């Protein structure tokens, strides 16, 4: 099987740069695609490679044929999705190993580099061939998402989110297809669907009802602590759904975010989501302030977490957070943590005139110019302008 697929792909690769070879290559590929004695995967490969080699191929007809061949595929057995994931403790980050956001980013890269279905490579090629034909690509994805094979559904979700992010226009049918996967029995598929919806903001509005229903069902069964579930697929599915809901500005995400901030498990994700819920500032700010004041600024890799917390407080506003931001600014100046200083100044800038008590230290930082750090003076000047209305007194041009 693998050899056949490689041979079919090689024929297209050889023919594409050689106009004189396109016609015979297309004829050979067509004969393979039409040969009912061959397995459906080889026929699908031939069909897709024929489309690559034919500039004026009939997109809708080719898509229908590809869908028919997909329906003849046999779902693999015995793989990861058929074996329940045992309950395991929530993963912990070794102190000093790397910022938690960086570790999570590498985990995401690893997930996205993993292919779960033998036809995924072929279908990615077909999506590339279809290009801007969103209608045909949505037809194809609908079939992929109806597959009996969880791996095919999982890989299809990534392709669907790529279409939404890369193509303008209405994507409501595709969003609805992705949202329907929140009812999938396999939590890894559910997690990927929620992640896809969160990554496609603000498009996922049509999926709000299914997100709300999923989060409510998780709360009913596990409570807000589903956020920190020891079952990794359940934990990721719940977190991604909550984050997608928060990104829509829906305060029904709030119980899980507060549980995360209070419990500490993956709290950095909740911090990043907090800024999307300004209407819940009264509930979020106290937890964020407690988190901010608890940071040891001398701890390795802490700057990213401190900065994201400052950013969230700046977005949410409110005088309740002002004293904590001023305190962290003072501590950061004394510790010469200039990146944190700039983030604290940016937060104070967002508070506007309410941050007037911090003006003495801001003026001092503005007057220092480039003596301490090239970024500090511009950040201080910007804060002064937002708080005072202009930056006359005590400002220096860097």
mmCIF file of C-alpha atoms in Angstrom:
data_model
loop_
_atom_site.group_PDB
_atom_site.id
_atom_site.type_symbol
_atom_site.label_atom_id
_atom_site.label_comp_id
_atom_site.label_asym_id
_atom_site.label_seq_id
_atom_site.Cartn_x
_atom_site.Cartn_y
_atom_site.Cartn_z
ATOM 1 C CA UNK A 1 0.000 0.000 0.000
ATOM 2 C CA UNK A 2 2.663 2.520 1.037
ATOM 3 C CA UNK A 3 4.691 1.763 -2.093
ATOM 4 C CA UNK A 4 1.655 2.383 -4.309
ATOM 5 C CA UNK A 5 0.958 5.734 -2.687
ATOM 6 C CA UNK A 6 4.586 6.793 -3.058
ATOM 7 C CA UNK A 7 4.560 5.753 -6.714
ATOM 8 C CA UNK A 8 1.383 7.728 -7.413
ATOM 9 C CA UNK A 9 2.825 10.817 -5.729
ATOM 10 C CA UNK A 10 6.146 10.416 -7.561
ATOM 11 C CA UNK A 11 4.373 10.380 -10.932
ATOM 12 C CA UNK A 12 2.682 13.711 -10.157
ATOM 13 C CA UNK A 13 5.922 15.246 -8.841
ATOM 14 C CA UNK A 14 7.754 14.235 -12.020
ATOM 15 C CA UNK A 15 5.008 15.474 -14.324
ATOM 16 C CA UNK A 16 4.237 18.857 -12.760
ATOM 17 C CA UNK A 17 7.421 20.654 -13.895
ATOM 18 C CA UNK A 18 7.240 18.945 -17.343
ATOM 19 C CA UNK A 19 4.293 20.137 -19.477
ATOM 20 C CA UNK A 20 4.993 17.369 -22.004
ATOM 21 C CA UNK A 21 4.446 14.727 -19.304
ATOM 22 C CA UNK A 22 1.205 16.093 -17.874
ATOM 23 C CA UNK A 23 -1.131 14.476 -20.395
ATOM 24 C CA UNK A 24 0.265 10.913 -20.129
ATOM 25 C CA UNK A 25 0.595 11.224 -16.347
ATOM 26 C CA UNK A 26 -3.016 12.427 -16.059
ATOM 27 C CA UNK A 27 -4.219 9.545 -18.223
ATOM 28 C CA UNK A 28 -2.368 7.010 -16.063
ATOM 29 C CA UNK A 29 -3.653 8.558 -12.840
ATOM 30 C CA UNK A 30 -7.221 8.574 -14.202
ATOM 31 C CA UNK A 31 -6.969 4.871 -15.049
ATOM 32 C CA UNK A 32 -5.863 4.129 -11.473
ATOM 33 C CA UNK A 33 -8.624 6.253 -9.955
ATOM 34 C CA UNK A 34 -11.246 4.421 -12.052
ATOM 35 C CA UNK A 35 -9.903 0.911 -11.363
ATOM 36 C CA UNK A 36 -12.416 -0.654 -8.969
ATOM 37 C CA UNK A 37 -10.087 -3.602 -8.421
ATOM 38 C CA UNK A 38 -7.700 -1.345 -6.504
ATOM 39 C CA UNK A 39 -8.092 -0.414 -2.845
ATOM 40 C CA UNK A 40 -9.931 2.881 -2.170
ATOM 41 C CA UNK A 41 -6.869 4.593 -0.677
ATOM 42 C CA UNK A 42 -4.798 4.084 -3.835
ATOM 43 C CA UNK A 43 -7.727 5.258 -5.967
ATOM 44 C CA UNK A 44 -8.130 8.331 -3.741
ATOM 45 C CA UNK A 45 -4.421 9.105 -4.085
ATOM 46 C CA UNK A 46 -4.632 8.816 -7.872
ATOM 47 C CA UNK A 47 -7.714 11.052 -7.973
ATOM 48 C CA UNK A 48 -6.034 13.763 -5.903
ATOM 49 C CA UNK A 49 -2.755 13.643 -7.820
ATOM 50 C CA UNK A 50 -4.716 13.823 -11.080
ATOM 51 C CA UNK A 51 -6.345 17.020 -9.811
ATOM 52 C CA UNK A 52 -2.881 18.414 -9.055
ATOM 53 C CA UNK A 53 -1.828 17.743 -12.633
ATOM 54 C CA UNK A 54 -4.999 19.146 -14.246
ATOM 55 C CA UNK A 55 -5.486 22.896 -14.132
ATOM 56 C CA UNK A 56 -9.162 22.775 -15.178
ATOM 57 C CA UNK A 57 -10.317 19.766 -13.136
ATOM 58 C CA UNK A 58 -13.983 19.783 -12.115
ATOM 59 C CA UNK A 59 -13.738 20.623 -8.421
ATOM 60 C CA UNK A 60 -17.244 19.625 -7.332
ATOM 61 C CA UNK A 61 -17.265 16.332 -9.213
ATOM 62 C CA UNK A 62 -13.782 15.453 -7.980
ATOM 63 C CA UNK A 63 -14.799 16.279 -4.410
ATOM 64 C CA UNK A 64 -17.868 14.029 -4.663
ATOM 65 C CA UNK A 65 -15.711 11.183 -5.959
ATOM 66 C CA UNK A 66 -13.196 11.705 -3.171
ATOM 67 C CA UNK A 67 -16.025 11.581 -0.617
ATOM 68 C CA UNK A 68 -17.306 8.328 -2.105
ATOM 69 C CA UNK A 69 -13.829 6.808 -1.821
ATOM 70 C CA UNK A 70 -13.499 8.041 1.749
ATOM 71 C CA UNK A 71 -16.681 6.172 2.607
ATOM 72 C CA UNK A 72 -15.060 2.960 1.435
ATOM 73 C CA UNK A 73 -12.152 3.377 3.860
ATOM 74 C CA UNK A 74 -11.892 0.913 6.729
ATOM 75 C CA UNK A 75 -11.322 2.504 10.113
ATOM 76 C CA UNK A 76 -8.129 1.271 11.796
ATOM 77 C CA UNK A 77 -8.463 -0.617 15.061
ATOM 78 C CA UNK A 78 -6.388 -0.944 18.201
ATOM 79 C CA UNK A 79 -4.966 2.559 18.248
ATOM 80 C CA UNK A 80 -4.789 5.211 20.982
ATOM 81 C CA UNK A 81 -8.371 6.420 20.730
ATOM 82 C CA UNK A 82 -9.780 2.950 21.410
ATOM 83 C CA UNK A 83 -7.907 2.619 24.707
ATOM 84 C CA UNK A 84 -9.231 4.697 27.618
ATOM 85 C CA UNK A 85 -6.640 7.070 28.997
ATOM 86 C CA UNK A 86 -5.833 6.119 32.618
ATOM 87 C CA UNK A 87 -6.260 8.772 35.273
ATOM 88 C CA UNK A 88 -2.935 10.490 35.890
ATOM 89 C CA UNK A 89 -1.935 13.421 38.093
ATOM 90 C CA UNK A 90 -2.011 16.818 36.441
ATOM 91 C CA UNK A 91 1.408 17.407 34.880
ATOM 92 C CA UNK A 92 3.730 19.678 36.795
ATOM 93 C CA UNK A 93 6.401 21.959 35.384
ATOM 94 C CA UNK A 94 9.842 21.458 36.826
ATOM 95 C CA UNK A 95 10.911 24.750 38.435
ATOM 96 C CA UNK A 96 13.309 26.629 36.225
ATOM 97 C CA UNK A 97 12.913 24.329 33.216
ATOM 98 C CA UNK A 98 11.199 26.917 30.976
ATOM 99 C CA UNK A 99 8.228 29.305 31.034
ATOM 100 C CA UNK A 100 5.009 27.315 31.218
ATOM 101 C CA UNK A 101 3.694 29.068 28.108
ATOM 102 C CA UNK A 102 6.741 27.927 26.129
ATOM 103 C CA UNK A 103 6.343 24.336 27.285
ATOM 104 C CA UNK A 104 2.653 24.433 26.327
ATOM 105 C CA UNK A 105 3.537 25.868 22.911
ATOM 106 C CA UNK A 106 5.902 22.970 22.244
ATOM 107 C CA UNK A 107 3.205 20.513 23.350
ATOM 108 C CA UNK A 108 0.835 22.146 20.846
ATOM 109 C CA UNK A 109 3.451 21.872 18.100
ATOM 110 C CA UNK A 110 3.907 18.205 18.919
ATOM 111 C CA UNK A 111 0.145 17.618 18.739
ATOM 112 C CA UNK A 112 -0.173 19.406 15.430
ATOM 113 C CA UNK A 113 2.742 17.464 13.970
ATOM 114 C CA UNK A 114 1.071 14.161 14.841
ATOM 115 C CA UNK A 115 -0.985 12.509 12.099
ATOM 116 C CA UNK A 116 -3.638 10.039 13.208
ATOM 117 C CA UNK A 117 -5.074 8.785 9.930
ATOM 118 C CA UNK A 118 -3.353 7.167 6.926
ATOM 119 C CA UNK A 119 -5.322 9.392 4.533
ATOM 120 C CA UNK A 120 -4.542 12.708 6.236
ATOM 121 C CA UNK A 121 -1.570 13.505 3.999
ATOM 122 C CA UNK A 122 -3.675 12.857 0.892
ATOM 123 C CA UNK A 123 -6.513 15.005 2.134
ATOM 124 C CA UNK A 124 -4.182 17.862 3.056
ATOM 125 C CA UNK A 125 -2.894 17.759 -0.516
ATOM 126 C CA UNK A 126 -6.448 17.824 -1.830
ATOM 127 C CA UNK A 127 -7.326 20.834 0.339
ATOM 128 C CA UNK A 128 -4.270 22.606 -1.081
ATOM 129 C CA UNK A 129 -5.415 21.781 -4.611
ATOM 130 C CA UNK A 130 -8.925 23.060 -3.898
ATOM 131 C CA UNK A 131 -7.432 26.287 -2.551
ATOM 132 C CA UNK A 132 -10.039 29.063 -2.371
ATOM 133 C CA UNK A 133 -12.950 26.736 -3.207
ATOM 134 C CA UNK A 134 -14.355 26.910 0.325
ATOM 135 C CA UNK A 135 -17.662 25.255 -0.610
ATOM 136 C CA UNK A 136 -15.956 22.095 -1.880
ATOM 137 C CA UNK A 137 -13.506 22.086 1.018
ATOM 138 C CA UNK A 138 -16.403 22.326 3.468
ATOM 139 C CA UNK A 139 -18.100 19.386 1.726
ATOM 140 C CA UNK A 140 -14.927 17.368 2.081
ATOM 141 C CA UNK A 141 -14.440 18.324 5.722
ATOM 142 C CA UNK A 142 -18.047 17.423 6.503
ATOM 143 C CA UNK A 143 -17.314 13.907 5.314
ATOM 144 C CA UNK A 144 -14.031 13.773 7.232
ATOM 145 C CA UNK A 145 -15.818 14.846 10.401
ATOM 146 C CA UNK A 146 -18.481 12.164 9.891
ATOM 147 C CA UNK A 147 -15.840 9.452 9.603
ATOM 148 C CA UNK A 148 -16.095 6.418 11.866
ATOM 149 C CA UNK A 149 -12.368 6.825 12.468
ATOM 150 C CA UNK A 150 -11.626 9.221 15.367
ATOM 151 C CA UNK A 151 -8.173 9.902 13.937
ATOM 152 C CA UNK A 152 -9.675 11.165 10.683
ATOM 153 C CA UNK A 153 -12.025 13.428 12.637
ATOM 154 C CA UNK A 154 -9.171 14.738 14.763
ATOM 155 C CA UNK A 155 -6.983 15.626 11.795
ATOM 156 C CA UNK A 156 -9.965 17.154 9.969
ATOM 157 C CA UNK A 157 -10.519 19.621 12.819
ATOM 158 C CA UNK A 158 -7.060 21.068 12.299
ATOM 159 C CA UNK A 159 -7.684 21.430 8.577
ATOM 160 C CA UNK A 160 -11.013 23.129 9.274
ATOM 161 C CA UNK A 161 -9.535 25.695 11.636
ATOM 162 C CA UNK A 162 -6.817 26.456 9.071
ATOM 163 C CA UNK A 163 -9.475 27.224 6.448
ATOM 164 C CA UNK A 164 -11.351 29.561 8.793
ATOM 165 C CA UNK A 165 -8.195 31.432 9.782
ATOM 166 C CA UNK A 166 -6.802 31.736 6.262
ATOM 167 C CA UNK A 167 -9.927 32.505 4.215
ATOM 168 C CA UNK A 168 -12.270 35.462 4.587
ATOM 169 C CA UNK A 169 -16.004 35.110 4.148
ATOM 170 C CA UNK A 170 -18.832 33.277 5.841
ATOM 171 C CA UNK A 171 -17.811 30.096 7.614
ATOM 172 C CA UNK A 172 -20.954 29.393 9.617
ATOM 173 C CA UNK A 173 -21.495 25.897 8.126
ATOM 174 C CA UNK A 174 -17.906 24.926 8.880
ATOM 175 C CA UNK A 175 -18.061 26.391 12.397
ATOM 176 C CA UNK A 176 -21.243 24.391 13.010
ATOM 177 C CA UNK A 177 -19.499 21.216 11.836
ATOM 178 C CA UNK A 178 -16.589 21.830 14.195
ATOM 179 C CA UNK A 179 -18.916 22.712 17.068
ATOM 180 C CA UNK A 180 -20.813 19.444 16.602
ATOM 181 C CA UNK A 181 -17.624 17.578 17.493
ATOM 182 C CA UNK A 182 -18.024 18.734 21.102
ATOM 183 C CA UNK A 183 -20.460 15.822 21.403
ATOM 184 C CA UNK A 184 -17.848 13.310 20.198
ATOM 185 C CA UNK A 185 -17.326 10.347 22.558
ATOM 186 C CA UNK A 186 -13.535 10.750 22.332
ATOM 187 C CA UNK A 187 -12.288 13.575 24.521
ATOM 188 C CA UNK A 188 -9.174 14.144 22.425
ATOM 189 C CA UNK A 189 -11.447 15.003 19.486
ATOM 190 C CA UNK A 190 -13.569 17.220 21.747
ATOM 191 C CA UNK A 191 -10.468 19.052 22.972
ATOM 192 C CA UNK A 192 -9.281 19.660 19.421
ATOM 193 C CA UNK A 193 -12.723 20.950 18.399
ATOM 194 C CA UNK A 194 -12.800 23.406 21.303
ATOM 195 C CA UNK A 195 -9.228 24.483 20.551
ATOM 196 C CA UNK A 196 -10.152 25.064 16.893
ATOM 197 C CA UNK A 197 -13.129 27.218 17.904
ATOM 198 C CA UNK A 198 -11.003 29.266 20.299
ATOM 199 C CA UNK A 199 -8.320 29.829 17.662
ATOM 200 C CA UNK A 200 -10.844 31.069 15.096
ATOM 201 C CA UNK A 201 -12.227 34.025 17.112
ATOM 202 C CA UNK A 202 -14.471 35.888 16.409
ATOM 203 C CA UNK A 203 -15.921 33.446 13.877
ATOM 204 C CA UNK A 204 -17.204 30.800 16.387
ATOM 205 C CA UNK A 205 -20.321 32.738 17.487
ATOM 206 C CA UNK A 206 -22.579 30.081 15.858
ATOM 207 C CA UNK A 207 -20.929 27.498 18.121
ATOM 208 C CA UNK A 208 -21.714 29.363 21.364
ATOM 209 C CA UNK A 209 -24.732 27.150 22.269
ATOM 210 C CA UNK A 210 -22.748 23.903 22.007
ATOM 211 C CA UNK A 211 -19.840 25.403 23.952
ATOM 212 C CA UNK A 212 -22.220 26.491 26.704
ATOM 213 C CA UNK A 213 -23.866 23.062 26.767
ATOM 214 C CA UNK A 214 -20.548 21.238 26.945
ATOM 215 C CA UNK A 215 -19.143 23.399 29.758
ATOM 216 C CA UNK A 216 -22.431 23.140 31.679
ATOM 217 C CA UNK A 217 -22.390 19.343 31.360
ATOM 218 C CA UNK A 218 -18.816 19.216 32.639
ATOM 219 C CA UNK A 219 -19.729 21.450 35.578
ATOM 220 C CA UNK A 220 -22.732 19.268 36.383
ATOM 221 C CA UNK A 221 -20.581 16.140 36.439
ATOM 222 C CA UNK A 222 -17.306 17.370 37.893
ATOM 223 C CA UNK A 223 -17.877 20.937 39.107
ATOM 224 C CA UNK A 224 -15.515 23.773 38.110
ATOM 225 C CA UNK A 225 -12.626 21.507 39.146
ATOM 226 C CA UNK A 226 -12.963 19.818 35.752
ATOM 227 C CA UNK A 227 -10.385 22.464 34.816
ATOM 228 C CA UNK A 228 -7.798 20.553 36.885
ATOM 229 C CA UNK A 229 -9.048 17.026 36.161
ATOM 230 C CA UNK A 230 -6.389 14.309 36.584
ATOM 231 C CA UNK A 231 -7.542 12.852 33.251
ATOM 232 C CA UNK A 232 -5.478 14.762 30.723
ATOM 233 C CA UNK A 233 -7.921 14.548 27.783
ATOM 234 C CA UNK A 234 -10.824 15.644 29.978
ATOM 235 C CA UNK A 235 -8.732 18.472 31.424
ATOM 236 C CA UNK A 236 -7.693 19.759 28.008
ATOM 237 C CA UNK A 237 -11.207 19.424 26.562
ATOM 238 C CA UNK A 238 -12.703 21.407 29.429
ATOM 239 C CA UNK A 239 -10.009 24.073 29.391
ATOM 240 C CA UNK A 240 -10.209 24.621 25.648
ATOM 241 C CA UNK A 241 -14.009 24.876 25.738
ATOM 242 C CA UNK A 242 -13.882 27.355 28.637
ATOM 243 C CA UNK A 243 -11.259 29.472 26.859
ATOM 244 C CA UNK A 244 -13.275 29.483 23.622
ATOM 245 C CA UNK A 245 -16.356 30.560 25.583
ATOM 246 C CA UNK A 246 -14.402 33.270 27.415
ATOM 247 C CA UNK A 247 -13.086 34.568 24.125
ATOM 248 C CA UNK A 248 -16.679 35.151 23.089
ATOM 249 C CA UNK A 249 -17.055 37.325 26.203
ATOM 250 C CA UNK A 250 -19.418 34.789 27.764
ATOM 251 C CA UNK A 251 -19.293 34.943 31.561
ATOM 252 C CA UNK A 252 -20.431 31.333 31.854
ATOM 253 C CA UNK A 253 -16.714 30.602 31.565
ATOM 254 C CA UNK A 254 -16.148 32.396 34.869
ATOM 255 C CA UNK A 255 -16.533 29.537 37.418
ATOM 256 C CA UNK A 256 -13.766 27.512 35.788
ATOM 257 C CA UNK A 257 -11.473 30.517 35.429
ATOM 258 C CA UNK A 258 -11.879 31.380 39.104
ATOM 259 C CA UNK A 259 -11.234 27.750 40.059
ATOM 260 C CA UNK A 260 -8.042 27.871 37.994
ATOM 261 C CA UNK A 261 -6.845 31.120 39.584
ATOM 262 C CA UNK A 262 -7.605 29.877 43.087
ATOM 263 C CA UNK A 263 -6.258 26.357 42.571
ATOM 264 C CA UNK A 264 -3.166 27.209 40.552
ATOM 265 C CA UNK A 265 -3.397 24.395 37.954
ATOM 266 C CA UNK A 266 -2.772 25.938 34.539
ATOM 267 C CA UNK A 267 -3.685 29.298 36.070
ATOM 268 C CA UNK A 268 -1.680 31.108 33.392
ATOM 269 C CA UNK A 269 -4.334 30.080 30.839
ATOM 270 C CA UNK A 270 -7.067 31.615 32.988
ATOM 271 C CA UNK A 271 -5.003 34.804 33.327
ATOM 272 C CA UNK A 272 -4.818 35.154 29.558
ATOM 273 C CA UNK A 273 -8.581 34.606 29.275
ATOM 274 C CA UNK A 274 -9.492 37.090 32.020
ATOM 275 C CA UNK A 275 -9.055 40.110 29.755
ATOM 276 C CA UNK A 276 -11.919 38.893 27.570
ATOM 277 C CA UNK A 277 -14.403 39.224 30.457
ATOM 278 C CA UNK A 278 -14.381 42.889 31.523
ATOM 279 C CA UNK A 279 -17.901 42.556 32.875
ATOM 280 C CA UNK A 280 -16.622 40.084 35.477
ATOM 281 C CA UNK A 281 -13.778 42.315 36.682
ATOM 282 C CA UNK A 282 -15.221 42.492 40.197
ATOM 283 C CA UNK A 283 -14.784 38.721 40.578
ATOM 284 C CA UNK A 284 -11.562 38.274 38.628
ATOM 285 C CA UNK A 285 -9.485 41.194 39.907
ATOM 286 C CA UNK A 286 -9.131 39.999 43.540
ATOM 287 C CA UNK A 287 -7.784 36.614 42.407
ATOM 288 C CA UNK A 288 -5.449 38.250 39.888
ATOM 289 C CA UNK A 289 -4.166 40.690 42.512
ATOM 290 C CA UNK A 290 -3.466 37.850 44.929
ATOM 291 C CA UNK A 291 -1.618 36.014 42.183
ATOM 292 C CA UNK A 292 0.396 39.108 41.219
ATOM 293 C CA UNK A 293 1.511 39.873 44.751
ATOM 294 C CA UNK A 294 2.521 36.259 45.302
ATOM 295 C CA UNK A 295 5.172 36.228 42.580
ATOM 296 C CA UNK A 296 8.839 36.051 43.523
ATOM 297 C CA UNK A 297 10.391 38.385 40.966
ATOM 298 C CA UNK A 298 13.778 36.717 41.399
ATOM 299 C CA UNK A 299 12.446 33.319 40.323
ATOM 300 C CA UNK A 300 13.720 32.145 36.949
ATOM 301 C CA UNK A 301 11.240 32.373 34.048
ATOM 302 C CA UNK A 302 8.710 34.291 36.150
ATOM 303 C CA UNK A 303 8.653 37.415 33.984
ATOM 304 C CA UNK A 304 6.212 36.038 31.400
ATOM 305 C CA UNK A 305 3.640 35.112 34.052
ATOM 306 C CA UNK A 306 4.008 38.454 35.846
ATOM 307 C CA UNK A 307 3.650 40.363 32.598
ATOM 308 C CA UNK A 308 0.523 38.471 31.529
ATOM 309 C CA UNK A 309 -1.067 39.098 34.942
ATOM 310 C CA UNK A 310 -0.261 42.809 34.699
ATOM 311 C CA UNK A 311 -1.717 42.895 31.212
ATOM 312 C CA UNK A 312 -4.940 41.242 32.404
ATOM 313 C CA UNK A 313 -5.292 43.738 35.268
ATOM 314 C CA UNK A 314 -4.674 46.624 32.877
ATOM 315 C CA UNK A 315 -7.475 45.378 30.639
ATOM 316 C CA UNK A 316 -9.900 44.860 33.504
ATOM 317 C CA UNK A 317 -9.078 48.164 35.248
ATOM 318 C CA UNK A 318 -10.583 49.184 38.545
ATOM 319 C CA UNK A 319 -8.877 50.879 41.458
ATOM 320 C CA UNK A 320 -8.797 47.611 43.423
ATOM 321 C CA UNK A 321 -5.800 46.504 41.370
ATOM 322 C CA UNK A 322 -3.955 49.821 41.331
ATOM 323 C CA UNK A 323 -2.080 49.376 44.615
ATOM 324 C CA UNK A 324 -0.859 45.913 43.605
ATOM 325 C CA UNK A 325 0.438 47.168 40.244
ATOM 326 C CA UNK A 326 2.242 50.058 41.975
ATOM 327 C CA UNK A 327 3.795 47.648 44.489
ATOM 328 C CA UNK A 328 5.045 45.328 41.746
ATOM 329 C CA UNK A 329 6.404 48.326 39.822
ATOM 330 C CA UNK A 330 8.363 49.408 42.886
ATOM 331 C CA UNK A 331 9.683 45.884 43.504
ATOM 332 C CA UNK A 332 10.660 45.482 39.852
ATOM 333 C CA UNK A 333 12.551 48.794 39.822
ATOM 334 C CA UNK A 334 14.503 47.790 42.917
ATOM 335 C CA UNK A 335 15.234 44.361 41.428
ATOM 336 C CA UNK A 336 16.115 45.928 38.039
ATOM 337 C CA UNK A 337 13.588 43.720 36.252
ATOM 338 C CA UNK A 338 13.060 46.155 33.416
ATOM 339 C CA UNK A 339 10.740 43.953 31.384
ATOM 340 C CA UNK A 340 8.348 43.793 34.331
ATOM 341 C CA UNK A 341 8.773 47.541 34.864
ATOM 342 C CA UNK A 342 7.607 48.172 31.292
ATOM 343 C CA UNK A 343 4.617 45.848 31.726
ATOM 344 C CA UNK A 344 3.631 47.582 34.978
ATOM 345 C CA UNK A 345 3.877 50.977 33.253
ATOM 346 C CA UNK A 346 1.709 49.686 30.411
ATOM 347 C CA UNK A 347 -0.893 48.542 32.950
ATOM 348 C CA UNK A 348 -0.841 51.915 34.705
ATOM 349 C CA UNK A 349 -1.282 53.618 31.348
ATOM 350 C CA UNK A 350 -4.525 51.686 30.890
ATOM 351 C CA UNK A 351 -5.787 52.874 34.290
ATOM 352 C CA UNK A 352 -5.572 56.466 33.032
ATOM 353 C CA UNK A 353 -6.072 59.334 35.539
ATOM 354 C CA UNK A 354 -6.920 56.819 38.294
ATOM 355 C CA UNK A 355 -3.193 55.960 38.386
ATOM 356 C CA UNK A 356 -2.231 59.493 39.517
ATOM 357 C CA UNK A 357 -0.768 58.223 42.857
ATOM 358 C CA UNK A 358 1.954 56.484 40.831
ATOM 359 C CA UNK A 359 3.033 59.694 39.058
ATOM 360 C CA UNK A 360 6.182 60.378 41.159
ATOM 361 C CA UNK A 361 7.824 57.058 40.303
ATOM 362 C CA UNK A 362 6.644 57.252 36.685
ATOM 363 C CA UNK A 363 8.192 60.728 36.316
ATOM 364 C CA UNK A 364 11.430 59.450 37.800
ATOM 365 C CA UNK A 365 11.542 56.564 35.330
ATOM 366 C CA UNK A 366 10.748 58.907 32.423
ATOM 367 C CA UNK A 367 13.609 61.189 33.444
ATOM 368 C CA UNK A 368 16.131 58.365 33.494
ATOM 369 C CA UNK A 369 16.109 58.129 29.706
ATOM 370 C CA UNK A 370 18.233 55.284 28.375
ATOM 371 C CA UNK A 371 20.399 55.189 31.509
ATOM 372 C CA UNK A 372 18.781 52.003 32.777
ATOM 373 C CA UNK A 373 17.020 50.441 29.812
ATOM 374 C CA UNK A 374 16.083 51.743 26.369
ATOM 375 C CA UNK A 375 12.448 50.621 26.726
ATOM 376 C CA UNK A 376 11.686 52.076 30.145
ATOM 377 C CA UNK A 377 11.610 55.802 29.320
ATOM 378 C CA UNK A 378 9.216 55.469 26.345
ATOM 379 C CA UNK A 379 6.910 53.262 28.471
ATOM 380 C CA UNK A 380 6.993 55.850 31.280
ATOM 381 C CA UNK A 381 6.311 58.748 28.905
ATOM 382 C CA UNK A 382 3.341 56.872 27.435
ATOM 383 C CA UNK A 383 2.003 56.262 30.945
ATOM 384 C CA UNK A 384 2.403 59.953 31.826
ATOM 385 C CA UNK A 385 0.490 61.016 28.734
ATOM 386 C CA UNK A 386 -2.374 58.665 29.558
ATOM 387 C CA UNK A 387 -2.535 59.746 33.208
ATOM 388 C CA UNK A 388 -1.907 63.487 32.865
ATOM 389 C CA UNK A 389 -3.047 64.157 29.350
ATOM 390 C CA UNK A 390 0.437 65.219 28.178
ATOM 391 C CA UNK A 391 4.033 64.558 29.149
ATOM 392 C CA UNK A 392 5.612 67.905 29.864
ATOM 393 C CA UNK A 393 7.027 67.780 33.340
ATOM 394 C CA UNK A 394 9.928 65.480 34.014
ATOM 395 C CA UNK A 395 9.891 63.660 30.699
ATOM 396 C CA UNK A 396 12.954 63.020 28.677
ATOM 397 C CA UNK A 397 13.393 62.100 25.088
ATOM 398 C CA UNK A 398 15.140 58.770 24.876
#
